[in-house]
């Protein structure tokens, strides 16, 4: 038999950081989670799977647009016409959703109870699915320990939304351990909540499929679900299905050999062209320029100009499949501090001033006041992307001063 295991669809979840970048393909980004679900249903029908599992976070929190739920019903209707049942477990985001409680789903969709563990049996396949949905978002108890014992002569699947072993990147909802899951005696655990792919083998096959569609630059790389094939002996083979519509990437470009902003821009263009050669999937890209380079002084403070140069590169290599999220600079001056002292005393004196500025309370407060207007006007969805905004509000500007100082010296050296 074959089945699809998906999780963390976050249907109609907004892709974060859009308001800061007016050239973003907003319509494509906003429809990405829907298009990904449609692609998943297409693949399930194409593979003629026996059933589908959705292991939590189908919806995205308290999202109130019922068109989201209606769209999901439409896609489930396609699976119904293909004779494919669906088993849905509601996770922490679903527990906040009105649609979880009110929408009547097609009759091929079975939802796990939130009051206690529930078992669905597919007798024709000798499959038993065990699971419990979240009743409330803050579910921090170990749900798995209450799951029933495995049914003999059945292929047992545990469906669970969990921060397995307390994943540091996710809230510790329904925590448990790999050893606990193995001890249940189930053949397969269909997990959700962690947005990266993980798989453990042993007495049980334990899988996080990751989320269906990356939603921001911290969710880089290929995304999708898994196709599980089970042989006559009950052995499970897991195949990843990559069906994300827009893929987030973080590209690091070494500018060590560059001497000007234009050369850096061309290096970025070459890296992005190579990325497009990897496949037809559209990409949203953050570029970080790094390395000890003679271009460091010229780049200082010119992120916006460099972004425009890179956008021009993108226009020539495939604008319809590539979106630039951000260009950030992490370069270093080609000339070290000791060489700077030896070359020009005036620069050495300025360097000493900058070194003391970071620990001068009066200067730090003056700088904070100057930057406060910028922090007040910054869009809310930009705050997670730009830690500097919180640093300004908290008066924590020491790191900023230390980072800017070498660039300022290099820039002035180049002007000299």
PDB file of N, CA and C in Angstrom, residues 4 6 9 33-49 52 54 71-82 84 86 108 212 225 241 243:
ATOM      1  N   UNK A   4       0.300   9.149   1.661  1.00  0.00           N
ATOM      2  CA  UNK A   4       0.999  10.428   1.750  1.00  0.00           C
ATOM      3  C   UNK A   4       0.894  10.939   3.178  1.00  0.00           C
ATOM      4  N   UNK A   6       1.667  14.394   5.216  1.00  0.00           N
ATOM      5  CA  UNK A   6       1.987  15.825   5.147  1.00  0.00           C
ATOM      6  C   UNK A   6       1.714  16.465   6.504  1.00  0.00           C
ATOM      7  N   UNK A   9       0.802  22.659   6.844  1.00  0.00           N
ATOM      8  CA  UNK A   9       0.424  23.287   5.567  1.00  0.00           C
ATOM      9  C   UNK A   9       0.231  24.790   5.750  1.00  0.00           C
ATOM     10  N   UNK A  33       0.835  28.771  -0.575  1.00  0.00           N
ATOM     11  CA  UNK A  33       0.398  27.643   0.256  1.00  0.00           C
ATOM     12  C   UNK A  33      -0.780  26.911  -0.394  1.00  0.00           C
ATOM     13  N   UNK A  34      -1.670  27.650  -1.043  1.00  0.00           N
ATOM     14  CA  UNK A  34      -2.783  26.989  -1.757  1.00  0.00           C
ATOM     15  C   UNK A  34      -2.258  26.176  -2.937  1.00  0.00           C
ATOM     16  N   UNK A  35      -1.366  26.776  -3.708  1.00  0.00           N
ATOM     17  CA  UNK A  35      -0.831  26.075  -4.875  1.00  0.00           C
ATOM     18  C   UNK A  35      -0.065  24.822  -4.454  1.00  0.00           C
ATOM     19  N   UNK A  36       0.608  24.895  -3.313  1.00  0.00           N
ATOM     20  CA  UNK A  36       1.338  23.726  -2.820  1.00  0.00           C
ATOM     21  C   UNK A  36       0.378  22.606  -2.434  1.00  0.00           C
ATOM     22  N   UNK A  37      -0.734  22.941  -1.787  1.00  0.00           N
ATOM     23  CA  UNK A  37      -1.712  21.916  -1.431  1.00  0.00           C
ATOM     24  C   UNK A  37      -2.312  21.291  -2.689  1.00  0.00           C
ATOM     25  N   UNK A  38      -2.624  22.111  -3.677  1.00  0.00           N
ATOM     26  CA  UNK A  38      -3.153  21.580  -4.941  1.00  0.00           C
ATOM     27  C   UNK A  38      -2.153  20.622  -5.579  1.00  0.00           C
ATOM     28  N   UNK A  39      -0.869  20.980  -5.563  1.00  0.00           N
ATOM     29  CA  UNK A  39       0.161  20.111  -6.134  1.00  0.00           C
ATOM     30  C   UNK A  39       0.256  18.803  -5.354  1.00  0.00           C
ATOM     31  N   UNK A  40       0.075  18.869  -4.040  1.00  0.00           N
ATOM     32  CA  UNK A  40       0.112  17.654  -3.226  1.00  0.00           C
ATOM     33  C   UNK A  40      -1.052  16.727  -3.574  1.00  0.00           C
ATOM     34  N   UNK A  41      -2.243  17.291  -3.723  1.00  0.00           N
ATOM     35  CA  UNK A  41      -3.413  16.488  -4.098  1.00  0.00           C
ATOM     36  C   UNK A  41      -3.203  15.886  -5.491  1.00  0.00           C
ATOM     37  N   UNK A  42      -2.658  16.677  -6.415  1.00  0.00           N
ATOM     38  CA  UNK A  42      -2.358  16.149  -7.756  1.00  0.00           C
ATOM     39  C   UNK A  42      -1.457  14.926  -7.660  1.00  0.00           C
ATOM     40  N   UNK A  43      -0.416  15.024  -6.835  1.00  0.00           N
ATOM     41  CA  UNK A  43       0.549  13.923  -6.720  1.00  0.00           C
ATOM     42  C   UNK A  43      -0.097  12.705  -6.066  1.00  0.00           C
ATOM     43  N   UNK A  44      -0.937  12.912  -5.062  1.00  0.00           N
ATOM     44  CA  UNK A  44      -1.612  11.795  -4.391  1.00  0.00           C
ATOM     45  C   UNK A  44      -2.503  11.040  -5.369  1.00  0.00           C
ATOM     46  N   UNK A  45      -3.219  11.774  -6.214  1.00  0.00           N
ATOM     47  CA  UNK A  45      -4.094  11.138  -7.213  1.00  0.00           C
ATOM     48  C   UNK A  45      -3.259  10.417  -8.263  1.00  0.00           C
ATOM     49  N   UNK A  46      -2.168  11.062  -8.684  1.00  0.00           N
ATOM     50  CA  UNK A  46      -1.287  10.460  -9.686  1.00  0.00           C
ATOM     51  C   UNK A  46      -0.689   9.152  -9.175  1.00  0.00           C
ATOM     52  N   UNK A  47      -0.308   9.124  -7.882  1.00  0.00           N
ATOM     53  CA  UNK A  47       0.295   7.921  -7.293  1.00  0.00           C
ATOM     54  C   UNK A  47      -0.745   6.883  -6.889  1.00  0.00           C
ATOM     55  N   UNK A  48      -2.026   7.253  -6.967  1.00  0.00           N
ATOM     56  CA  UNK A  48      -3.118   6.361  -6.553  1.00  0.00           C
ATOM     57  C   UNK A  48      -2.883   5.840  -5.143  1.00  0.00           C
ATOM     58  N   UNK A  49      -2.600   6.760  -4.203  1.00  0.00           N
ATOM     59  CA  UNK A  49      -2.334   6.348  -2.821  1.00  0.00           C
ATOM     60  C   UNK A  49      -3.607   5.817  -2.181  1.00  0.00           C
ATOM     61  N   UNK A  52      -4.370   9.576   2.824  1.00  0.00           N
ATOM     62  CA  UNK A  52      -3.485  10.698   3.135  1.00  0.00           C
ATOM     63  C   UNK A  52      -3.614  11.036   4.617  1.00  0.00           C
ATOM     64  N   UNK A  54      -2.683  14.193   7.396  1.00  0.00           N
ATOM     65  CA  UNK A  54      -2.231  15.571   7.645  1.00  0.00           C
ATOM     66  C   UNK A  54      -2.029  15.690   9.153  1.00  0.00           C
ATOM     67  N   UNK A  71     -11.654  26.442   0.304  1.00  0.00           N
ATOM     68  CA  UNK A  71     -10.634  25.938  -0.619  1.00  0.00           C
ATOM     69  C   UNK A  71     -10.170  24.547  -0.191  1.00  0.00           C
ATOM     70  N   UNK A  72      -9.954  24.339   1.109  1.00  0.00           N
ATOM     71  CA  UNK A  72      -9.528  23.025   1.582  1.00  0.00           C
ATOM     72  C   UNK A  72     -10.593  21.970   1.273  1.00  0.00           C
ATOM     73  N   UNK A  73     -11.864  22.319   1.482  1.00  0.00           N
ATOM     74  CA  UNK A  73     -12.952  21.378   1.173  1.00  0.00           C
ATOM     75  C   UNK A  73     -12.942  20.997  -0.309  1.00  0.00           C
ATOM     76  N   UNK A  74     -12.649  21.977  -1.167  1.00  0.00           N
ATOM     77  CA  UNK A  74     -12.611  21.707  -2.610  1.00  0.00           C
ATOM     78  C   UNK A  74     -11.515  20.689  -2.941  1.00  0.00           C
ATOM     79  N   UNK A  75     -10.335  20.869  -2.332  1.00  0.00           N
ATOM     80  CA  UNK A  75      -9.240  19.942  -2.598  1.00  0.00           C
ATOM     81  C   UNK A  75      -9.537  18.559  -2.027  1.00  0.00           C
ATOM     82  N   UNK A  76     -10.187  18.503  -0.864  1.00  0.00           N
ATOM     83  CA  UNK A  76     -10.553  17.203  -0.297  1.00  0.00           C
ATOM     84  C   UNK A  76     -11.622  16.517  -1.154  1.00  0.00           C
ATOM     85  N   UNK A  77     -12.468  17.322  -1.795  1.00  0.00           N
ATOM     86  CA  UNK A  77     -13.466  16.766  -2.704  1.00  0.00           C
ATOM     87  C   UNK A  77     -12.819  16.078  -3.896  1.00  0.00           C
ATOM     88  N   UNK A  78     -11.719  16.622  -4.376  1.00  0.00           N
ATOM     89  CA  UNK A  78     -10.983  15.972  -5.467  1.00  0.00           C
ATOM     90  C   UNK A  78     -10.472  14.604  -5.026  1.00  0.00           C
ATOM     91  N   UNK A  79      -9.968  14.520  -3.784  1.00  0.00           N
ATOM     92  CA  UNK A  79      -9.503  13.232  -3.271  1.00  0.00           C
ATOM     93  C   UNK A  79     -10.664  12.258  -3.077  1.00  0.00           C
ATOM     94  N   UNK A  80     -11.811  12.786  -2.671  1.00  0.00           N
ATOM     95  CA  UNK A  80     -12.988  11.918  -2.501  1.00  0.00           C
ATOM     96  C   UNK A  80     -13.376  11.275  -3.830  1.00  0.00           C
ATOM     97  N   UNK A  81     -13.380  12.064  -4.888  1.00  0.00           N
ATOM     98  CA  UNK A  81     -13.755  11.524  -6.199  1.00  0.00           C
ATOM     99  C   UNK A  81     -12.744  10.496  -6.689  1.00  0.00           C
ATOM    100  N   UNK A  82     -11.516  10.584  -6.167  1.00  0.00           N
ATOM    101  CA  UNK A  82     -10.491   9.604  -6.526  1.00  0.00           C
ATOM    102  C   UNK A  82     -10.493   8.409  -5.572  1.00  0.00           C
ATOM    103  N   UNK A  84      -9.869   8.445  -2.237  1.00  0.00           N
ATOM    104  CA  UNK A  84      -8.760   8.540  -1.283  1.00  0.00           C
ATOM    105  C   UNK A  84      -9.246   9.163   0.026  1.00  0.00           C
ATOM    106  N   UNK A  86      -8.866  10.762   3.877  1.00  0.00           N
ATOM    107  CA  UNK A  86      -7.882  11.661   4.484  1.00  0.00           C
ATOM    108  C   UNK A  86      -8.094  11.654   5.998  1.00  0.00           C
ATOM    109  N   UNK A 108     -15.058  12.006   3.188  1.00  0.00           N
ATOM    110  CA  UNK A 108     -13.843  11.195   3.102  1.00  0.00           C
ATOM    111  C   UNK A 108     -12.771  11.670   4.071  1.00  0.00           C
ATOM    112  N   UNK A 212       4.909  22.210   4.096  1.00  0.00           N
ATOM    113  CA  UNK A 212       4.627  22.018   2.675  1.00  0.00           C
ATOM    114  C   UNK A 212       5.218  23.132   1.820  1.00  0.00           C
ATOM    115  N   UNK A 225       6.187  16.977   1.286  1.00  0.00           N
ATOM    116  CA  UNK A 225       5.606  15.923   2.112  1.00  0.00           C
ATOM    117  C   UNK A 225       6.396  14.645   1.860  1.00  0.00           C
ATOM    118  N   UNK A 241       8.603  14.092  -1.252  1.00  0.00           N
ATOM    119  CA  UNK A 241       7.902  14.734  -2.367  1.00  0.00           C
ATOM    120  C   UNK A 241       8.141  16.234  -2.265  1.00  0.00           C
ATOM    121  N   UNK A 243       7.177  19.632  -3.436  1.00  0.00           N
ATOM    122  CA  UNK A 243       6.108  20.266  -4.197  1.00  0.00           C
ATOM    123  C   UNK A 243       5.961  21.753  -3.856  1.00  0.00           C
TER     124      UNK A 243
END
